[in-house]
Every structure is written in structure tokens, then in C-alpha cells.
Amino acid sequence: MDNALTLEPNTATTALPIVMVVDDTAANLMLVNDLLQDRYTVKIASSGSRALKIAHSDKAPDLILLDILMPEMDGYEVLRQLKASPTTCDIPVIFLTARNEERDEQMGLDLGAVDYITKPISPPLLLARVKAQLLLKEARDTLLRRNQEDTRRFEVAMAQQMELNALKSTFVSMTTHEFRTPLATILSSYELLQDYNDRMSPTAREDTLQSIAKAARRMVTMLDQVLTLGKADAKLLEFNPQPLNLPAFCLQLRDEALAGLAAHPSEHAGPLTVHLELAQDTVLADEKLLRHILGNLLSNALKYSPCGQSASFHIHNDSDAVVFTVQDHGIGIPADELPHLFGSFHRASNVGDIPGTGLGLSIVKRAVESHGGSIGVQSELGRGTLFTVQIPQHMA
């Protein structure tokens, strides 16, 4: 009987709300279809089983007009099954039936129907109630979407807050640990000078003063890293590209990295070689940010290399980019930690007591992004690490 009647919806209204009419009488289906088709997309079903299939289809109805007295499966049972399914339980159902006993209406409403219309049908009444229920459904759906969006935003905000709290905790722990050592050095050196200055040799006094200066520089470096990272996170990192003599700049960075290492004899490593293969010496770049990028990478290459192991620094052109590679043969990075390498305060688990804040590579990544460039890393535990930085090439 399901195939005995086929009514096509008005093609001009396919984007309109979908109303499904369920009745085993063809005349009733045609009557309701004629009343609704100019305002809604109408789907019809001449049995309860067919109605359930349509309700579970990709284009489920927005409202169902359901007859009660049908063979095989009556309207009450159809409604029970609709309400039992998570995919159809929220579809509003209006009973449209000849049964006009009060107990029939009560039973329908108890099962979850939103309205109850008795036959013979009053067209104005039917249209008014269909419109009202569709408006109510639209309002409920809109409210549900907003609630879901609010829930998602709340969950995202909570996740961000938890991450922020974790970062704050890490920051407090890091700064407490990292500042304690230089502060202790400054304090002990001051006390030494205060109590024994007249008995110290000129060399001993100079060494003590140098210890104070070294500790102060370490603290200034850490504060500069924290402030730079804060600016980057707030999207306030200044990008001021200027003509830069790249060969001279890179050689200067090499000398600074080696000089910085020489100030820490316990961290002595092998030589740092520089290879330049540039079509043109002058590029347009932000010298301060580029110093953050390359200075950090060179410092790390030397710092995390065993004594006697060399590191290399290559600079060359590749299509429309300047490519910098820094390679060492040091301790390497555990493979499972590579995805977190550029996160704030992250330090690899195998660094031991080698000092560091976990901020350098985070700043490096942001400085590279300020240039519109990219950074990649390859590493093998115990054999070394290769960083590759690509900066779009702007020749002056």
C-alpha cells in the first residue's frame, strides 16, 4: 500500500521545513498535501513502518502529522518508537485522527505528542497549529545550538585556563629555580667582597666581580626571554625588517656563540663551522628577531654537544627563501618529545643538569613566524639534531 500513492513536493519549496503526513487513507494524504505543499516540503507515508524509515533518513522531517488508526502499526506505537530513538525523539508529532474521545487525546499527549487535531480537518486550524509547532521547534533548535556553542566555548575556555594555570605553575617553578642560582652567586660574591676585599688579590677580586656580572647577565637574558615570549603571545612582537649583511651577521653570531660558551668552561664543545652559499650578501630581515632565531639554535648546538664534538652552520639560497641549517652531534632529542619541542617551558627529558629555561625554542618559532618563515627539526637520540629554518628571501 506504501507505493499506491506518490506525491511529489513542490520543487520551489525544497529548502522549506519538512512536514511528514502519515495516514493509511490516500484521500486524507492528498487533502493534507494540498493544504501544506505551498508552504512546506511535504513527505507522505501510508504506514507506520514507512513513516519510521523516513524519520530516520538523512532528511528527517521537522514535524509529523500522524494518524492513529492504521493497520499493522497504529499511531501510538509509531510515536513510542519515535520517542525511543535518540535520532527522532525530538521531532514534534501532532496526532491527526477521527478519534475524539478525551482519553484518546490524553493518551497521545502522555506518549509525547505536542498537539491533537480531530477529523474532519479544519484547514485554518491545521495550518495555524503546524505553523506554531514549527516555530516552536525552530526556537528550540536555535536555543539548543546556542547552548552547544556556549558549551563548546566554555570547554575551550576551561582548557585554555587549565593550560594557562599549568604554564603559570611551570613559570613560577622555572623562575624560582633559574633565578636562585645567579642570585645566590651575586649575594655570596657581594659578601665575599664585603668581608675579605682588603685581603683578596687583584685577580681574585676581578674573578669575583666577573662572577657577579655573569650572574646578572644570565638573569637579564632570562627576563628578556620572558618579555619577548609575552609580546609574541600578545601579538605585540615588533617586526622591523632592514637591509642586513648576512655573511657578516652570521660570522658575528658564530663568534658570539663561541664566546658565550668560553665563559662556561664546563660546557666546552668542539668547533663551530660556517658555510655560506649566497647569491647576494644583503637581505631584508629583522636583525633582532633573526638574532633570537640563530643565536638560540647555535647556542643550543654547542651547549648540548659532548666535549670535542663539532657543530655546523650552513646558509644558502633555495628558490625564493634563505635557508639556515644548524646541525650538531650532541645528545639528540627523544622522538616522542619532538612534537612538544617548541612549546613554552618545554625541555627535553634527557638534558640532565644542563641549564636552560625552556623558552628559547618557543621564541625561535614565533620569531620565524614573524618573518613568514618555517622551522623544522630532525633528531636522533644520542647522535645529534638538525634544525632547518626557511625565511622568505627579500633582497635589498
Short mmCIF file of C-alpha atoms in Angstrom, two decimals:
data_model
loop_
_atom_site.label_atom_id
_atom_site.label_comp_id
_atom_site.label_asym_id
_atom_site.label_seq_id
_atom_site.Cartn_x
_atom_site.Cartn_y
_atom_site.Cartn_z
CA MET A 1 0.00 0.00 0.00
CA ASP A 2 3.05 2.28 0.53
CA ASN A 3 3.50 2.55 -3.24
CA ALA A 4 -0.16 3.18 -4.05
CA LEU A 5 0.22 6.95 -3.80
CA THR A 6 3.17 9.14 -4.79
CA LEU A 7 3.01 12.88 -4.24
CA GLU A 8 6.00 15.00 -5.24
CA PRO A 9 6.80 18.04 -3.11
CA ASN A 10 6.70 21.45 -4.69
CA THR A 11 10.22 21.84 -6.17
CA ALA A 12 10.28 25.50 -5.28
CA THR A 13 9.98 24.74 -1.58
CA THR A 14 12.71 22.12 -1.08
CA ALA A 15 14.51 24.42 1.36
CA LEU A 16 11.39 24.91 3.47
CA PRO A 17 10.58 23.00 6.65
CA ILE A 18 9.74 19.35 6.04
CA VAL A 19 6.36 18.05 7.21
CA MET A 20 5.61 14.33 7.05
CA VAL A 21 1.98 13.21 6.85
CA VAL A 22 1.23 9.64 7.97
CA ASP A 23 -2.16 8.15 7.12
CA ASP A 24 -3.33 4.86 5.55
CA THR A 25 -6.05 6.66 3.57
CA ALA A 26 -4.93 8.12 0.23
CA ALA A 27 -7.67 10.77 0.23
CA ASN A 28 -6.53 12.12 3.58
CA LEU A 29 -2.91 12.23 2.39
CA MET A 30 -3.90 14.18 -0.74
CA LEU A 31 -6.04 16.60 1.24
CA VAL A 32 -3.31 17.46 3.74
CA ASN A 33 -0.68 17.61 1.00
CA ASP A 34 -2.78 20.13 -0.95
CA LEU A 35 -3.12 22.30 2.18
CA LEU A 36 0.59 22.30 3.01
CA GLN A 37 2.56 21.99 -0.23
CA ASP A 38 2.69 25.72 -1.00
CA ARG A 39 4.23 26.47 2.39
CA TYR A 40 6.30 23.38 3.24
CA THR A 41 8.07 20.40 1.76
CA VAL A 42 5.64 17.53 2.27
CA LYS A 43 6.63 13.89 2.68
CA ILE A 44 3.95 11.20 2.89
CA ALA A 45 3.82 7.73 4.38
CA SER A 46 0.86 5.36 4.17
CA SER A 47 2.02 3.10 7.01
CA GLY A 48 3.78 3.29 10.35
CA SER A 49 6.82 1.32 9.16
CA ARG A 50 7.27 3.63 6.19
CA ALA A 51 6.99 6.65 8.48
CA LEU A 52 9.76 5.32 10.72
CA LYS A 53 12.07 4.81 7.72
CA ILE A 54 11.53 8.38 6.54
CA ALA A 55 12.02 9.73 10.07
CA HIS A 56 15.43 8.01 10.25
CA SER A 57 16.54 9.18 6.80
CA ASP A 58 19.16 11.86 6.10
CA LYS A 59 16.43 14.45 5.55
CA ALA A 60 14.28 13.81 8.60
CA PRO A 61 11.01 15.74 8.94
CA ASP A 62 10.73 18.83 11.09
CA LEU A 63 7.14 17.92 12.04
CA ILE A 64 4.97 14.80 11.76
CA LEU A 65 1.19 14.70 11.32
CA LEU A 66 0.26 11.22 12.46
CA ASP A 67 -2.96 9.25 12.16
CA ILE A 68 -3.80 6.87 14.98
CA LEU A 69 -5.99 4.23 13.36
CA MET A 70 -3.72 2.35 10.93
CA PRO A 71 -3.33 -1.38 10.26
CA GLU A 72 -0.21 -3.32 11.33
CA MET A 73 1.16 -0.46 13.45
CA ASP A 74 -1.09 2.23 14.92
CA GLY A 75 -0.08 5.83 15.58
CA TYR A 76 0.53 5.24 19.27
CA GLU A 77 3.16 2.59 18.52
CA VAL A 78 4.81 4.78 15.88
CA LEU A 79 5.08 7.57 18.43
CA ARG A 80 6.52 5.19 21.06
CA GLN A 81 9.26 4.12 18.64
CA LEU A 82 9.99 7.69 17.57
CA LYS A 83 10.42 8.77 21.18
CA ALA A 84 12.59 5.75 21.95
CA SER A 85 15.16 6.65 19.30
CA PRO A 86 17.77 9.39 20.02
CA THR A 87 17.69 10.47 16.38
CA THR A 88 13.91 11.04 16.24
CA CYS A 89 12.85 11.70 19.82
CA ASP A 90 12.87 15.48 19.34
CA ILE A 91 10.66 15.56 16.23
CA PRO A 92 7.32 17.13 17.23
CA VAL A 93 4.27 14.97 16.46
CA ILE A 94 0.68 16.16 16.02
CA PHE A 95 -1.97 13.47 16.09
CA LEU A 96 -4.46 13.91 13.24
CA THR A 97 -7.29 11.45 13.84
CA ALA A 98 -11.02 10.77 13.88
CA ARG A 99 -10.79 9.55 17.47
CA ASN A 100 -12.19 12.35 19.57
CA GLU A 101 -12.53 10.74 22.98
CA GLU A 102 -10.86 12.64 25.78
CA ARG A 103 -8.94 9.57 26.89
CA ASP A 104 -7.52 9.14 23.35
CA GLU A 105 -6.23 12.69 23.39
CA GLN A 106 -4.83 12.24 26.89
CA MET A 107 -3.04 9.05 25.86
CA GLY A 108 -1.49 10.76 22.84
CA LEU A 109 -0.23 13.68 24.90
CA ASP A 110 1.11 11.32 27.57
CA LEU A 111 3.13 9.49 24.89
CA GLY A 112 4.76 12.77 23.84
CA ALA A 113 2.55 14.29 21.14
CA VAL A 114 2.64 18.09 21.06
CA ASP A 115 -0.92 18.54 19.79
CA TYR A 116 -4.07 16.62 18.89
CA ILE A 117 -6.35 17.55 15.95
CA THR A 118 -9.59 15.70 15.27
CA LYS A 119 -11.12 14.99 11.89
CA PRO A 120 -12.82 16.33 9.86
CA ILE A 121 -9.92 18.73 9.40
CA SER A 122 -10.37 22.48 9.65
CA PRO A 123 -7.80 23.90 7.15
CA PRO A 124 -7.22 27.21 9.03
CA LEU A 125 -6.81 25.33 12.32
CA LEU A 126 -4.42 22.80 10.79
CA LEU A 127 -2.28 25.49 9.15
CA ALA A 128 -2.17 27.57 12.32
CA ARG A 129 -1.09 24.64 14.52
CA VAL A 130 1.50 23.39 12.02
CA LYS A 131 2.99 26.88 11.81
CA ALA A 132 3.01 27.25 15.60
CA GLN A 133 4.75 23.93 16.18
CA LEU A 134 7.36 24.60 13.50
CA LEU A 135 8.10 27.99 15.05
CA LEU A 136 8.46 26.36 18.45
CA LYS A 137 10.80 23.72 17.01
CA GLU A 138 12.90 26.36 15.31
CA ALA A 139 13.17 28.25 18.60
CA ARG A 140 14.14 25.05 20.47
CA ASP A 141 16.73 24.13 17.82
CA THR A 142 18.21 27.63 17.91
CA LEU A 143 18.41 27.53 21.70
CA LEU A 144 19.99 24.07 21.57
CA ARG A 145 22.60 25.21 19.05
CA ARG A 146 23.41 28.22 21.19
CA ASN A 147 23.70 26.04 24.26
CA GLN A 148 26.02 23.68 22.39
CA GLU A 149 28.12 26.58 21.12
CA ASP A 150 28.24 28.06 24.61
CA THR A 151 29.25 24.66 25.98
CA ARG A 152 32.00 24.32 23.40
CA ARG A 153 33.25 27.83 24.12
CA PHE A 154 33.17 27.10 27.84
CA GLU A 155 35.10 23.86 27.36
CA VAL A 156 37.68 25.63 25.19
CA ALA A 157 37.97 28.42 27.74
CA MET A 158 38.37 25.92 30.57
CA ALA A 159 41.03 24.03 28.63
CA GLN A 160 42.86 27.29 27.93
CA GLN A 161 42.57 28.30 31.58
CA MET A 162 43.94 24.92 32.70
CA GLU A 163 46.79 25.27 30.23
CA LEU A 164 47.43 28.81 31.45
CA ASN A 165 47.42 27.65 35.07
CA ALA A 166 49.88 24.89 34.19
CA LEU A 167 52.09 27.41 32.38
CA LYS A 168 51.93 29.79 35.34
CA SER A 169 52.89 26.97 37.68
CA THR A 170 55.75 25.96 35.41
CA PHE A 171 56.84 29.57 35.06
CA VAL A 172 56.91 30.11 38.82
CA SER A 173 58.83 26.86 39.29
CA MET A 174 61.26 27.70 36.49
CA THR A 175 61.91 31.28 37.54
CA THR A 176 62.35 30.26 41.18
CA HIS A 177 64.92 27.65 40.18
CA GLU A 178 66.67 29.62 37.44
CA PHE A 179 66.90 32.90 39.37
CA ARG A 180 68.01 31.30 42.61
CA THR A 181 71.44 30.29 41.26
CA PRO A 182 72.55 33.67 39.86
CA LEU A 183 71.05 35.50 42.83
CA ALA A 184 72.95 33.22 45.20
CA THR A 185 76.12 33.88 43.19
CA ILE A 186 75.61 37.64 43.37
CA LEU A 187 74.86 37.55 47.10
CA SER A 188 77.79 35.29 48.01
CA SER A 189 80.17 37.31 45.84
CA TYR A 190 78.99 40.54 47.45
CA GLU A 191 79.52 39.09 50.94
CA LEU A 192 82.97 37.87 49.92
CA LEU A 193 83.96 41.32 48.69
CA GLN A 194 82.44 42.99 51.74
CA ASP A 195 84.25 40.79 54.25
CA TYR A 196 87.54 39.98 52.53
CA ASN A 197 88.11 42.68 49.92
CA ASP A 198 91.24 44.04 51.60
CA ARG A 199 92.77 40.57 51.80
CA MET A 200 91.91 39.43 48.25
CA SER A 201 94.41 39.60 45.42
CA PRO A 202 93.54 41.75 42.40
CA THR A 203 92.95 38.58 40.38
CA ALA A 204 90.59 37.13 42.98
CA ARG A 205 88.67 40.41 43.17
CA GLU A 206 88.37 40.53 39.38
CA ASP A 207 87.14 36.91 39.29
CA THR A 208 84.53 37.71 41.93
CA LEU A 209 83.34 40.77 40.05
CA GLN A 210 83.15 38.74 36.85
CA SER A 211 81.00 36.17 38.69
CA ILE A 212 78.59 38.94 39.65
CA ALA A 213 78.49 40.27 36.09
CA LYS A 214 77.98 36.77 34.64
CA ALA A 215 75.11 36.06 37.05
CA ALA A 216 73.50 39.41 36.28
CA ARG A 217 73.76 38.80 32.52
CA ARG A 218 72.13 35.41 32.97
CA MET A 219 69.20 37.00 34.80
CA VAL A 220 68.88 39.73 32.16
CA THR A 221 68.82 37.07 29.43
CA MET A 222 66.07 35.13 31.19
CA LEU A 223 64.00 38.28 31.74
CA ASP A 224 64.44 39.23 28.08
CA GLN A 225 63.22 35.79 27.03
CA VAL A 226 60.14 36.03 29.24
CA LEU A 227 59.29 39.52 27.97
CA THR A 228 59.83 38.52 24.33
CA LEU A 229 57.60 35.48 24.73
CA GLY A 230 54.93 37.61 26.40
CA LYS A 231 54.99 40.07 23.49
CA ALA A 232 54.76 37.22 21.00
CA ASP A 233 51.78 35.66 22.77
CA ALA A 234 50.06 39.06 22.87
CA LYS A 235 50.75 39.56 19.13
CA LEU A 236 52.90 42.57 20.02
CA LEU A 237 56.22 41.25 18.74
CA GLU A 238 57.66 44.01 16.58
CA PHE A 239 58.82 43.09 13.08
CA ASN A 240 61.11 45.70 11.58
CA PRO A 241 62.99 44.35 8.54
CA GLN A 242 66.04 46.30 7.42
CA PRO A 243 68.88 45.62 4.95
CA LEU A 244 71.30 43.20 6.61
CA ASN A 245 74.71 41.93 5.51
CA LEU A 246 74.04 38.26 6.12
CA PRO A 247 77.58 36.80 5.89
CA ALA A 248 78.98 39.34 8.37
CA PHE A 249 75.95 38.84 10.65
CA CYS A 250 76.27 35.04 10.65
CA LEU A 251 80.01 35.14 11.38
CA GLN A 252 79.32 37.53 14.24
CA LEU A 253 76.71 35.11 15.63
CA ARG A 254 79.25 32.29 15.44
CA ASP A 255 81.80 34.34 17.39
CA GLU A 256 79.19 35.30 19.99
CA ALA A 257 78.11 31.69 20.45
CA LEU A 258 81.69 30.52 20.92
CA ALA A 259 82.44 33.43 23.26
CA GLY A 260 79.37 32.62 25.33
CA LEU A 261 80.48 29.02 25.59
CA ALA A 262 84.01 30.02 26.56
CA ALA A 263 82.51 31.82 29.54
CA HIS A 264 81.23 28.42 30.75
CA PRO A 265 84.23 26.06 30.67
CA SER A 266 82.16 23.14 31.92
CA GLU A 267 80.09 23.40 28.74
CA HIS A 268 83.05 23.35 26.33
CA ALA A 269 82.34 21.76 22.96
CA GLY A 270 84.16 21.45 19.65
CA PRO A 271 84.40 23.94 16.80
CA LEU A 272 81.50 25.62 15.02
CA THR A 273 81.97 25.79 11.26
CA VAL A 274 80.13 28.21 9.00
CA HIS A 275 79.33 27.55 5.32
CA LEU A 276 77.93 30.39 3.21
CA GLU A 277 76.48 29.85 -0.27
CA LEU A 278 74.53 33.01 -1.04
CA ALA A 279 73.73 34.60 -4.39
CA GLN A 280 73.72 38.01 -2.73
CA ASP A 281 75.03 39.13 0.64
CA THR A 282 72.35 41.65 1.62
CA VAL A 283 68.88 40.55 2.69
CA LEU A 284 65.91 42.30 4.22
CA ALA A 285 65.31 40.92 7.72
CA ASP A 286 64.64 41.90 11.31
CA GLU A 287 68.11 41.70 12.86
CA LYS A 288 66.85 41.42 16.44
CA LEU A 289 64.46 38.57 15.68
CA LEU A 290 66.97 36.81 13.43
CA ARG A 291 69.46 37.04 16.30
CA HIS A 292 66.90 35.36 18.56
CA ILE A 293 66.44 32.59 16.00
CA LEU A 294 70.02 31.81 15.05
CA GLY A 295 71.61 32.75 18.37
CA ASN A 296 69.40 30.27 20.22
CA LEU A 297 69.99 27.48 17.72
CA LEU A 298 73.77 27.96 17.68
CA SER A 299 73.94 28.22 21.46
CA ASN A 300 71.92 25.02 21.84
CA ALA A 301 74.04 23.18 19.26
CA LEU A 302 77.16 23.91 21.29
CA LYS A 303 75.57 23.52 24.71
CA TYR A 304 74.09 20.09 24.06
CA SER A 305 77.15 18.63 22.28
CA PRO A 306 79.68 16.50 24.17
CA CYS A 307 83.25 17.77 24.54
CA GLY A 308 85.12 17.75 21.25
CA GLN A 309 82.03 17.31 19.05
CA SER A 310 81.71 19.89 16.28
CA ALA A 311 78.62 21.73 15.07
CA SER A 312 77.95 23.26 11.66
CA PHE A 313 76.06 26.31 10.45
CA HIS A 314 75.01 26.40 6.77
CA ILE A 315 73.36 29.32 4.96
CA HIS A 316 72.23 29.06 1.34
CA ASN A 317 69.56 30.16 -1.12
CA ASP A 318 66.74 27.84 -2.12
CA SER A 319 64.30 29.22 -4.68
CA ASP A 320 62.73 32.26 -3.02
CA ALA A 321 64.00 31.59 0.51
CA VAL A 322 67.16 31.84 2.58
CA VAL A 323 67.76 28.52 4.34
CA PHE A 324 69.68 28.25 7.61
CA THR A 325 70.64 24.84 8.96
CA VAL A 326 72.24 24.22 12.34
CA GLN A 327 73.48 20.68 12.95
CA ASP A 328 75.15 19.18 15.98
CA HIS A 329 76.32 15.72 17.00
CA GLY A 330 75.10 16.02 20.55
CA ILE A 331 72.66 14.28 22.84
CA GLY A 332 69.68 14.41 20.46
CA ILE A 333 66.00 14.70 21.35
CA PRO A 334 63.66 11.81 22.25
CA ALA A 335 61.34 11.14 19.30
CA ASP A 336 58.15 11.32 21.37
CA GLU A 337 59.12 14.81 22.58
CA LEU A 338 59.69 16.38 19.17
CA PRO A 339 56.01 17.48 18.76
CA HIS A 340 56.29 19.47 22.02
CA LEU A 341 59.74 20.93 21.35
CA PHE A 342 58.56 24.47 20.55
CA GLY A 343 56.13 24.73 23.47
CA SER A 344 56.77 27.27 26.20
CA PHE A 345 58.89 25.95 29.11
CA HIS A 346 59.41 22.58 27.44
CA ARG A 347 62.77 20.94 27.99
CA ALA A 348 63.73 17.51 26.74
CA SER A 349 63.84 14.82 29.39
CA ASN A 350 67.49 13.94 28.64
CA VAL A 351 69.09 17.36 29.25
CA GLY A 352 70.15 16.42 32.76
CA ASP A 353 71.66 19.33 34.70
CA ILE A 354 72.43 21.44 31.60
CA PRO A 355 70.94 24.85 32.47
CA GLY A 356 68.08 26.31 30.48
CA THR A 357 64.60 27.85 30.76
CA GLY A 358 62.67 26.01 28.04
CA LEU A 359 61.78 29.35 26.45
CA GLY A 360 64.41 29.65 23.71
CA LEU A 361 62.84 27.44 21.03
CA SER A 362 59.38 28.82 21.73
CA ILE A 363 60.74 32.30 20.99
CA VAL A 364 62.59 30.96 17.94
CA LYS A 365 59.38 29.61 16.44
CA ARG A 366 57.49 32.87 16.96
CA ALA A 367 60.36 34.91 15.50
CA VAL A 368 60.45 32.64 12.44
CA GLU A 369 56.69 33.02 12.00
CA SER A 370 57.07 36.82 12.22
CA HIS A 371 59.28 36.57 9.13
CA GLY A 372 56.64 34.44 7.40
CA GLY A 373 59.05 31.51 7.50
CA SER A 374 59.10 27.94 8.78
CA ILE A 375 61.25 25.82 11.06
CA GLY A 376 61.72 22.06 11.12
CA VAL A 377 63.74 19.65 13.21
CA GLN A 378 65.20 16.18 12.77
CA SER A 379 66.89 14.39 15.62
CA GLU A 380 68.24 11.02 16.62
CA LEU A 381 68.79 10.25 20.26
CA GLY A 382 72.49 10.15 21.09
CA ARG A 383 73.54 11.17 17.56
CA GLY A 384 72.52 14.79 17.18
CA THR A 385 69.96 17.26 15.89
CA LEU A 386 69.38 19.24 12.71
CA PHE A 387 67.30 22.43 12.67
CA THR A 388 66.24 23.93 9.35
CA VAL A 389 64.90 27.49 9.14
CA GLN A 390 63.49 28.93 5.92
CA ILE A 391 62.94 32.68 5.65
CA PRO A 392 61.31 34.21 2.54
CA GLN A 393 64.04 35.94 0.57
CA HIS A 394 63.80 39.72 0.25
CA MET A 395 66.88 41.07 -1.44
CA ALA A 396 67.66 44.70 -0.75
#
